[in-house]
Amino acid sequence: MSNEIEAIKDPGLPAHVHRRADTDPKAAKKAERQVAILFLLSAAGTVLLIASYIFIPQDVFIFFPVLGSTNAHQLFLGLGMAASLFFIGMGAIHWAKTLMPDEEVIIQRHEFRSPDEDREEFVKAAKAGAEAAGLGRRSLIKRSLGLSLGLVGLSPLILLRDLGPLPGDSLTKTSWKKGTRLVTDPGDRPIRPEDLEVGAVAQTLPAIAAGEHRKLSDIAKDAVLLIRLRPEEFNLDAERLSWTHEGIIAFSKICSHMGCAVALYEQQTKHLLCPCHQSTFDVTRAAKVIFGPAARPLPQLAITVDSEGYLVAQNPFNEPVGPSFWERSS
């Protein structure tokens, strides 16, 4: 018995109708120009997107029919991206419908795995099809498509700017400087040593100039806890002891594990606790970790008093505060 399948003599399909561009060179040239125009419109959309991103401020609003008062930056970003993607797609569709080969081919059913000879013929046919598409012959389409695709590729690169700016050295520094006063948080009141009794705790921030706005990102790094003990209760080396003043010691409030606020102080044990993951720090030993996942002690801020008797920082923190990050050396 033969495995060949008998071909359908009359599949019921209408007769194939050739397009004008297949027989009329003028129509083909007109279609080529139309495709090129669509690709150029796509390129113009990408230029609009880039120009809007760079030159239109984010706080500019314009009146637009139907939409009303609209953010110009976002409006033209959206219009530029929409135009770049829409017209490059329309150009490809118009090219395929008017200029690419339009021949009906009947392929008889056969085994899934083609013989090697057929596979070689397929490769030759694919190459011939690419040649027949006319990309090599139609230089106008080739150039306009290259421009459109090249500019579309710039869009995501431009938008990567929104991931920045890079942090630079902002992760390694805080607002604390030599001579910066410690002020209460909240209240912004300067603190004298006599304001703290033994066993007392105070949350502080660096003083800022009158009328200056305190950034939330700075608060997240600058928060410092003041704790007063009896001087004889410290178990510190000479350098660390010189960073204290009359039994008052200052530590970063930002946990060295995950950056939570270390806000729980056990007066009897003289331990600081992080409420998030229960890291525990011994105040008498320069906030050494005695329990929990934290890998480093809390950074200690060296303090003293100024000429008016208010507590001030001797120097900035000697190491970055908070959890680890890539550029940190410890």
mmCIF file with all atom_site columns, C-alpha atoms in Angstrom, residues 149-319:
data_model
loop_
_atom_site.group_PDB
_atom_site.id
_atom_site.type_symbol
_atom_site.label_atom_id
_atom_site.label_alt_id
_atom_site.label_comp_id
_atom_site.label_asym_id
_atom_site.label_entity_id
_atom_site.label_seq_id
_atom_site.pdbx_PDB_ins_code
_atom_site.Cartn_x
_atom_site.Cartn_y
_atom_site.Cartn_z
_atom_site.occupancy
_atom_site.B_iso_or_equiv
_atom_site.pdbx_formal_charge
_atom_site.auth_seq_id
_atom_site.auth_comp_id
_atom_site.auth_asym_id
_atom_site.auth_atom_id
_atom_site.pdbx_PDB_model_num
ATOM 1   C CA . LEU A 1 149 ? 15.932 50.545 13.880 1.00 0.00 ? 149 LEU A CA 1
ATOM 2   C CA . GLY A 1 150 ? 19.071 52.352 14.986 1.00 0.00 ? 150 GLY A CA 1
ATOM 3   C CA . LEU A 1 151 ? 17.160 55.159 16.671 1.00 0.00 ? 151 LEU A CA 1
ATOM 4   C CA . VAL A 1 152 ? 14.609 52.838 18.263 1.00 0.00 ? 152 VAL A CA 1
ATOM 5   C CA . GLY A 1 153 ? 17.509 51.049 19.943 1.00 0.00 ? 153 GLY A CA 1
ATOM 6   C CA . LEU A 1 154 ? 18.539 54.319 21.582 1.00 0.00 ? 154 LEU A CA 1
ATOM 7   C CA . SER A 1 155 ? 15.230 54.690 23.439 1.00 0.00 ? 155 SER A CA 1
ATOM 8   C CA . PRO A 1 156 ? 15.897 52.154 26.212 1.00 0.00 ? 156 PRO A CA 1
ATOM 9   C CA . LEU A 1 157 ? 19.463 53.452 26.580 1.00 0.00 ? 157 LEU A CA 1
ATOM 10  C CA . ILE A 1 158 ? 18.190 56.998 27.102 1.00 0.00 ? 158 ILE A CA 1
ATOM 11  C CA . LEU A 1 159 ? 15.585 55.840 29.616 1.00 0.00 ? 159 LEU A CA 1
ATOM 12  C CA . LEU A 1 160 ? 18.298 54.093 31.651 1.00 0.00 ? 160 LEU A CA 1
ATOM 13  C CA . ARG A 1 161 ? 19.109 57.567 32.926 1.00 0.00 ? 161 ARG A CA 1
ATOM 14  C CA . ASP A 1 162 ? 16.090 57.255 35.230 1.00 0.00 ? 162 ASP A CA 1
ATOM 15  C CA . LEU A 1 163 ? 18.025 54.602 37.172 1.00 0.00 ? 163 LEU A CA 1
ATOM 16  C CA . GLY A 1 164 ? 20.523 57.257 38.219 1.00 0.00 ? 164 GLY A CA 1
ATOM 17  C CA . PRO A 1 165 ? 22.167 59.349 39.276 1.00 0.00 ? 165 PRO A CA 1
ATOM 18  C CA . LEU A 1 166 ? 24.819 57.022 40.627 1.00 0.00 ? 166 LEU A CA 1
ATOM 19  C CA . PRO A 1 167 ? 25.282 57.308 44.392 1.00 0.00 ? 167 PRO A CA 1
ATOM 20  C CA . GLY A 1 168 ? 28.923 58.364 44.148 1.00 0.00 ? 168 GLY A CA 1
ATOM 21  C CA . ASP A 1 169 ? 30.294 58.588 47.698 1.00 0.00 ? 169 ASP A CA 1
ATOM 22  C CA . SER A 1 170 ? 26.907 59.460 49.260 1.00 0.00 ? 170 SER A CA 1
ATOM 23  C CA . LEU A 1 171 ? 26.684 55.991 50.826 1.00 0.00 ? 171 LEU A CA 1
ATOM 24  C CA . THR A 1 172 ? 29.979 56.446 52.644 1.00 0.00 ? 172 THR A CA 1
ATOM 25  C CA . LYS A 1 173 ? 29.297 59.901 54.099 1.00 0.00 ? 173 LYS A CA 1
ATOM 26  C CA . THR A 1 174 ? 26.746 61.484 56.410 1.00 0.00 ? 174 THR A CA 1
ATOM 27  C CA . SER A 1 175 ? 26.006 65.107 57.278 1.00 0.00 ? 175 SER A CA 1
ATOM 28  C CA . TRP A 1 176 ? 28.124 64.944 60.433 1.00 0.00 ? 176 TRP A CA 1
ATOM 29  C CA . LYS A 1 177 ? 31.203 67.157 60.353 1.00 0.00 ? 177 LYS A CA 1
ATOM 30  C CA . LYS A 1 178 ? 33.713 68.401 62.889 1.00 0.00 ? 178 LYS A CA 1
ATOM 31  C CA . GLY A 1 179 ? 31.951 70.854 65.202 1.00 0.00 ? 179 GLY A CA 1
ATOM 32  C CA . THR A 1 180 ? 28.392 69.930 64.115 1.00 0.00 ? 180 THR A CA 1
ATOM 33  C CA . ARG A 1 181 ? 26.017 70.319 67.062 1.00 0.00 ? 181 ARG A CA 1
ATOM 34  C CA . LEU A 1 182 ? 23.782 67.469 68.142 1.00 0.00 ? 182 LEU A CA 1
ATOM 35  C CA . VAL A 1 183 ? 20.124 68.529 68.248 1.00 0.00 ? 183 VAL A CA 1
ATOM 36  C CA . THR A 1 184 ? 17.086 66.649 69.510 1.00 0.00 ? 184 THR A CA 1
ATOM 37  C CA . ASP A 1 185 ? 14.824 64.777 67.114 1.00 0.00 ? 185 ASP A CA 1
ATOM 38  C CA . PRO A 1 186 ? 12.139 66.032 67.146 1.00 0.00 ? 186 PRO A CA 1
ATOM 39  C CA . GLY A 1 187 ? 12.596 69.621 68.313 1.00 0.00 ? 187 GLY A CA 1
ATOM 40  C CA . ASP A 1 188 ? 16.025 70.555 66.909 1.00 0.00 ? 188 ASP A CA 1
ATOM 41  C CA . ARG A 1 189 ? 17.187 71.749 70.335 1.00 0.00 ? 189 ARG A CA 1
ATOM 42  C CA . PRO A 1 190 ? 20.921 71.751 71.151 1.00 0.00 ? 190 PRO A CA 1
ATOM 43  C CA . ILE A 1 191 ? 21.916 69.401 73.982 1.00 0.00 ? 191 ILE A CA 1
ATOM 44  C CA . ARG A 1 192 ? 24.163 69.997 76.956 1.00 0.00 ? 192 ARG A CA 1
ATOM 45  C CA . PRO A 1 193 ? 25.702 67.099 78.900 1.00 0.00 ? 193 PRO A CA 1
ATOM 46  C CA . GLU A 1 194 ? 23.634 68.020 81.979 1.00 0.00 ? 194 GLU A CA 1
ATOM 47  C CA . ASP A 1 195 ? 20.441 67.480 79.957 1.00 0.00 ? 195 ASP A CA 1
ATOM 48  C CA . LEU A 1 196 ? 21.024 63.718 80.107 1.00 0.00 ? 196 LEU A CA 1
ATOM 49  C CA . GLU A 1 197 ? 20.802 61.732 83.332 1.00 0.00 ? 197 GLU A CA 1
ATOM 50  C CA . VAL A 1 198 ? 22.616 58.422 83.786 1.00 0.00 ? 198 VAL A CA 1
ATOM 51  C CA . GLY A 1 199 ? 20.610 55.771 81.936 1.00 0.00 ? 199 GLY A CA 1
ATOM 52  C CA . ALA A 1 200 ? 18.926 58.313 79.654 1.00 0.00 ? 200 ALA A CA 1
ATOM 53  C CA . VAL A 1 201 ? 18.713 57.935 75.876 1.00 0.00 ? 201 VAL A CA 1
ATOM 54  C CA . ALA A 1 202 ? 18.193 60.699 73.311 1.00 0.00 ? 202 ALA A CA 1
ATOM 55  C CA . GLN A 1 203 ? 17.747 60.537 69.561 1.00 0.00 ? 203 GLN A CA 1
ATOM 56  C CA . THR A 1 204 ? 19.646 63.286 67.765 1.00 0.00 ? 204 THR A CA 1
ATOM 57  C CA . LEU A 1 205 ? 20.409 64.666 64.324 1.00 0.00 ? 205 LEU A CA 1
ATOM 58  C CA . PRO A 1 206 ? 23.068 67.107 63.080 1.00 0.00 ? 206 PRO A CA 1
ATOM 59  C CA . ALA A 1 207 ? 22.069 70.760 63.373 1.00 0.00 ? 207 ALA A CA 1
ATOM 60  C CA . ILE A 1 208 ? 21.192 72.541 60.132 1.00 0.00 ? 208 ILE A CA 1
ATOM 61  C CA . ALA A 1 209 ? 21.055 76.232 59.246 1.00 0.00 ? 209 ALA A CA 1
ATOM 62  C CA . ALA A 1 210 ? 17.847 78.147 59.931 1.00 0.00 ? 210 ALA A CA 1
ATOM 63  C CA . GLY A 1 211 ? 15.390 77.757 57.054 1.00 0.00 ? 211 GLY A CA 1
ATOM 64  C CA . GLU A 1 212 ? 17.309 74.847 55.535 1.00 0.00 ? 212 GLU A CA 1
ATOM 65  C CA . HIS A 1 213 ? 15.278 71.774 54.608 1.00 0.00 ? 213 HIS A CA 1
ATOM 66  C CA . ARG A 1 214 ? 16.360 68.468 56.125 1.00 0.00 ? 214 ARG A CA 1
ATOM 67  C CA . LYS A 1 215 ? 16.248 65.748 53.450 1.00 0.00 ? 215 LYS A CA 1
ATOM 68  C CA . LEU A 1 216 ? 14.611 62.454 54.260 1.00 0.00 ? 216 LEU A CA 1
ATOM 69  C CA . SER A 1 217 ? 17.583 60.630 52.751 1.00 0.00 ? 217 SER A CA 1
ATOM 70  C CA . ASP A 1 218 ? 19.874 62.448 55.198 1.00 0.00 ? 218 ASP A CA 1
ATOM 71  C CA . ILE A 1 219 ? 17.697 61.575 58.187 1.00 0.00 ? 219 ILE A CA 1
ATOM 72  C CA . ALA A 1 220 ? 17.990 57.917 57.176 1.00 0.00 ? 220 ALA A CA 1
ATOM 73  C CA . LYS A 1 221 ? 21.780 58.124 57.554 1.00 0.00 ? 221 LYS A CA 1
ATOM 74  C CA . ASP A 1 222 ? 22.315 60.815 60.197 1.00 0.00 ? 222 ASP A CA 1
ATOM 75  C CA . ALA A 1 223 ? 20.216 59.544 63.133 1.00 0.00 ? 223 ALA A CA 1
ATOM 76  C CA . VAL A 1 224 ? 22.362 59.111 66.263 1.00 0.00 ? 224 VAL A CA 1
ATOM 77  C CA . LEU A 1 225 ? 21.531 57.730 69.715 1.00 0.00 ? 225 LEU A CA 1
ATOM 78  C CA . LEU A 1 226 ? 23.034 59.351 72.797 1.00 0.00 ? 226 LEU A CA 1
ATOM 79  C CA . ILE A 1 227 ? 23.293 57.143 75.873 1.00 0.00 ? 227 ILE A CA 1
ATOM 80  C CA . ARG A 1 228 ? 24.670 58.194 79.246 1.00 0.00 ? 228 ARG A CA 1
ATOM 81  C CA . LEU A 1 229 ? 26.419 55.702 81.526 1.00 0.00 ? 229 LEU A CA 1
ATOM 82  C CA . ARG A 1 230 ? 28.746 56.062 84.451 1.00 0.00 ? 230 ARG A CA 1
ATOM 83  C CA . PRO A 1 231 ? 32.279 56.464 83.037 1.00 0.00 ? 231 PRO A CA 1
ATOM 84  C CA . GLU A 1 232 ? 33.542 53.464 85.033 1.00 0.00 ? 232 GLU A CA 1
ATOM 85  C CA . GLU A 1 233 ? 30.997 51.208 83.322 1.00 0.00 ? 233 GLU A CA 1
ATOM 86  C CA . PHE A 1 234 ? 32.706 51.488 79.933 1.00 0.00 ? 234 PHE A CA 1
ATOM 87  C CA . ASN A 1 235 ? 34.970 48.701 78.689 1.00 0.00 ? 235 ASN A CA 1
ATOM 88  C CA . LEU A 1 236 ? 36.687 50.646 75.899 1.00 0.00 ? 236 LEU A CA 1
ATOM 89  C CA . ASP A 1 237 ? 40.198 51.188 74.626 1.00 0.00 ? 237 ASP A CA 1
ATOM 90  C CA . ALA A 1 238 ? 41.768 54.627 75.071 1.00 0.00 ? 238 ALA A CA 1
ATOM 91  C CA . GLU A 1 239 ? 40.787 55.874 71.601 1.00 0.00 ? 239 GLU A CA 1
ATOM 92  C CA . ARG A 1 240 ? 37.144 54.863 71.878 1.00 0.00 ? 240 ARG A CA 1
ATOM 93  C CA . LEU A 1 241 ? 36.951 56.274 75.396 1.00 0.00 ? 241 LEU A CA 1
ATOM 94  C CA . SER A 1 242 ? 38.209 59.620 74.084 1.00 0.00 ? 242 SER A CA 1
ATOM 95  C CA . TRP A 1 243 ? 35.199 59.680 71.761 1.00 0.00 ? 243 TRP A CA 1
ATOM 96  C CA . THR A 1 244 ? 32.840 59.863 74.759 1.00 0.00 ? 244 THR A CA 1
ATOM 97  C CA . HIS A 1 245 ? 32.132 62.856 77.006 1.00 0.00 ? 245 HIS A CA 1
ATOM 98  C CA . GLU A 1 246 ? 31.378 62.580 80.728 1.00 0.00 ? 246 GLU A CA 1
ATOM 99  C CA . GLY A 1 247 ? 29.857 59.118 80.261 1.00 0.00 ? 247 GLY A CA 1
ATOM 100 C CA . ILE A 1 248 ? 27.854 60.086 77.157 1.00 0.00 ? 248 ILE A CA 1
ATOM 101 C CA . ILE A 1 249 ? 28.441 57.847 74.133 1.00 0.00 ? 249 ILE A CA 1
ATOM 102 C CA . ALA A 1 250 ? 26.982 58.258 70.637 1.00 0.00 ? 250 ALA A CA 1
ATOM 103 C CA . PHE A 1 251 ? 26.167 55.526 68.111 1.00 0.00 ? 251 PHE A CA 1
ATOM 104 C CA . SER A 1 252 ? 24.539 55.452 64.702 1.00 0.00 ? 252 SER A CA 1
ATOM 105 C CA . LYS A 1 253 ? 20.903 54.467 65.057 1.00 0.00 ? 253 LYS A CA 1
ATOM 106 C CA . ILE A 1 254 ? 21.006 52.570 61.740 1.00 0.00 ? 254 ILE A CA 1
ATOM 107 C CA . CYS A 1 255 ? 21.462 48.826 62.234 1.00 0.00 ? 255 CYS A CA 1
ATOM 108 C CA . SER A 1 256 ? 24.544 47.386 60.523 1.00 0.00 ? 256 SER A CA 1
ATOM 109 C CA . HIS A 1 257 ? 22.506 44.353 59.414 1.00 0.00 ? 257 HIS A CA 1
ATOM 110 C CA . MET A 1 258 ? 19.581 45.601 57.284 1.00 0.00 ? 258 MET A CA 1
ATOM 111 C CA . GLY A 1 259 ? 19.374 49.315 58.094 1.00 0.00 ? 259 GLY A CA 1
ATOM 112 C CA . CYS A 1 260 ? 16.510 49.201 60.597 1.00 0.00 ? 260 CYS A CA 1
ATOM 113 C CA . ALA A 1 261 ? 16.273 51.729 63.419 1.00 0.00 ? 261 ALA A CA 1
ATOM 114 C CA . VAL A 1 262 ? 17.955 50.454 66.586 1.00 0.00 ? 262 VAL A CA 1
ATOM 115 C CA . ALA A 1 263 ? 15.608 52.032 69.107 1.00 0.00 ? 263 ALA A CA 1
ATOM 116 C CA . LEU A 1 264 ? 15.302 49.665 72.056 1.00 0.00 ? 264 LEU A CA 1
ATOM 117 C CA . TYR A 1 265 ? 17.624 50.198 75.036 1.00 0.00 ? 265 TYR A CA 1
ATOM 118 C CA . GLU A 1 266 ? 17.758 47.904 78.055 1.00 0.00 ? 266 GLU A CA 1
ATOM 119 C CA . GLN A 1 267 ? 18.945 50.096 80.900 1.00 0.00 ? 267 GLN A CA 1
ATOM 120 C CA . GLN A 1 268 ? 19.819 47.228 83.236 1.00 0.00 ? 268 GLN A CA 1
ATOM 121 C CA . THR A 1 269 ? 21.915 45.215 80.759 1.00 0.00 ? 269 THR A CA 1
ATOM 122 C CA . LYS A 1 270 ? 23.062 48.283 78.794 1.00 0.00 ? 270 LYS A CA 1
ATOM 123 C CA . HIS A 1 271 ? 22.171 46.598 75.526 1.00 0.00 ? 271 HIS A CA 1
ATOM 124 C CA . LEU A 1 272 ? 20.770 48.124 72.356 1.00 0.00 ? 272 LEU A CA 1
ATOM 125 C CA . LEU A 1 273 ? 18.333 45.931 70.417 1.00 0.00 ? 273 LEU A CA 1
ATOM 126 C CA . CYS A 1 274 ? 17.184 46.077 66.813 1.00 0.00 ? 274 CYS A CA 1
ATOM 127 C CA . PRO A 1 275 ? 13.450 45.269 66.690 1.00 0.00 ? 275 PRO A CA 1
ATOM 128 C CA . CYS A 1 276 ? 13.586 43.847 63.149 1.00 0.00 ? 276 CYS A CA 1
ATOM 129 C CA . HIS A 1 277 ? 15.923 40.864 63.490 1.00 0.00 ? 277 HIS A CA 1
ATOM 130 C CA . GLN A 1 278 ? 16.890 41.027 67.172 1.00 0.00 ? 278 GLN A CA 1
ATOM 131 C CA . SER A 1 279 ? 20.529 41.990 66.698 1.00 0.00 ? 279 SER A CA 1
ATOM 132 C CA . THR A 1 280 ? 21.849 43.003 70.124 1.00 0.00 ? 280 THR A CA 1
ATOM 133 C CA . PHE A 1 281 ? 24.712 45.442 70.762 1.00 0.00 ? 281 PHE A CA 1
ATOM 134 C CA . ASP A 1 282 ? 26.668 45.961 74.003 1.00 0.00 ? 282 ASP A CA 1
ATOM 135 C CA . VAL A 1 283 ? 26.911 49.705 74.704 1.00 0.00 ? 283 VAL A CA 1
ATOM 136 C CA . THR A 1 284 ? 29.726 49.303 77.220 1.00 0.00 ? 284 THR A CA 1
ATOM 137 C CA . ARG A 1 285 ? 31.935 47.665 74.583 1.00 0.00 ? 285 ARG A CA 1
ATOM 138 C CA . ALA A 1 286 ? 31.439 50.148 71.725 1.00 0.00 ? 286 ALA A CA 1
ATOM 139 C CA . ALA A 1 287 ? 28.208 48.493 70.493 1.00 0.00 ? 287 ALA A CA 1
ATOM 140 C CA . LYS A 1 288 ? 29.841 45.124 69.913 1.00 0.00 ? 288 LYS A CA 1
ATOM 141 C CA . VAL A 1 289 ? 27.419 42.542 68.485 1.00 0.00 ? 289 VAL A CA 1
ATOM 142 C CA . ILE A 1 290 ? 26.563 39.923 71.115 1.00 0.00 ? 290 ILE A CA 1
ATOM 143 C CA . PHE A 1 291 ? 23.528 38.352 69.427 1.00 0.00 ? 291 PHE A CA 1
ATOM 144 C CA . GLY A 1 292 ? 21.736 38.271 66.094 1.00 0.00 ? 292 GLY A CA 1
ATOM 145 C CA . PRO A 1 293 ? 22.639 38.496 62.392 1.00 0.00 ? 293 PRO A CA 1
ATOM 146 C CA . ALA A 1 294 ? 24.448 41.861 62.425 1.00 0.00 ? 294 ALA A CA 1
ATOM 147 C CA . ALA A 1 295 ? 28.070 41.404 61.366 1.00 0.00 ? 295 ALA A CA 1
ATOM 148 C CA . ARG A 1 296 ? 29.539 44.699 62.651 1.00 0.00 ? 296 ARG A CA 1
ATOM 149 C CA . PRO A 1 297 ? 29.190 46.993 65.663 1.00 0.00 ? 297 PRO A CA 1
ATOM 150 C CA . LEU A 1 298 ? 27.195 50.182 65.303 1.00 0.00 ? 298 LEU A CA 1
ATOM 151 C CA . PRO A 1 299 ? 29.500 53.009 64.137 1.00 0.00 ? 299 PRO A CA 1
ATOM 152 C CA . GLN A 1 300 ? 30.457 55.294 67.028 1.00 0.00 ? 300 GLN A CA 1
ATOM 153 C CA . LEU A 1 301 ? 30.389 59.080 66.628 1.00 0.00 ? 301 LEU A CA 1
ATOM 154 C CA . ALA A 1 302 ? 33.140 60.908 68.488 1.00 0.00 ? 302 ALA A CA 1
ATOM 155 C CA . ILE A 1 303 ? 31.627 63.740 70.565 1.00 0.00 ? 303 ILE A CA 1
ATOM 156 C CA . THR A 1 304 ? 32.757 66.617 72.778 1.00 0.00 ? 304 THR A CA 1
ATOM 157 C CA . VAL A 1 305 ? 31.408 70.061 73.774 1.00 0.00 ? 305 VAL A CA 1
ATOM 158 C CA . ASP A 1 306 ? 31.861 73.433 72.080 1.00 0.00 ? 306 ASP A CA 1
ATOM 159 C CA . SER A 1 307 ? 32.705 76.774 73.694 1.00 0.00 ? 307 SER A CA 1
ATOM 160 C CA . GLU A 1 308 ? 29.054 77.235 74.732 1.00 0.00 ? 308 GLU A CA 1
ATOM 161 C CA . GLY A 1 309 ? 28.863 73.847 76.399 1.00 0.00 ? 309 GLY A CA 1
ATOM 162 C CA . TYR A 1 310 ? 26.729 72.105 73.777 1.00 0.00 ? 310 TYR A CA 1
ATOM 163 C CA . LEU A 1 311 ? 27.486 68.592 72.544 1.00 0.00 ? 311 LEU A CA 1
ATOM 164 C CA . VAL A 1 312 ? 29.146 68.551 69.107 1.00 0.00 ? 312 VAL A CA 1
ATOM 165 C CA . ALA A 1 313 ? 30.802 65.982 66.876 1.00 0.00 ? 313 ALA A CA 1
ATOM 166 C CA . GLN A 1 314 ? 34.576 65.748 67.109 1.00 0.00 ? 314 GLN A CA 1
ATOM 167 C CA . ASN A 1 315 ? 34.772 64.361 63.566 1.00 0.00 ? 315 ASN A CA 1
ATOM 168 C CA . PRO A 1 316 ? 32.518 62.631 61.007 1.00 0.00 ? 316 PRO A CA 1
ATOM 169 C CA . PHE A 1 317 ? 31.871 58.913 61.370 1.00 0.00 ? 317 PHE A CA 1
ATOM 170 C CA . ASN A 1 318 ? 35.081 57.007 60.716 1.00 0.00 ? 318 ASN A CA 1
ATOM 171 C CA . GLU A 1 319 ? 33.192 54.372 58.643 1.00 0.00 ? 319 GLU A CA 1
#
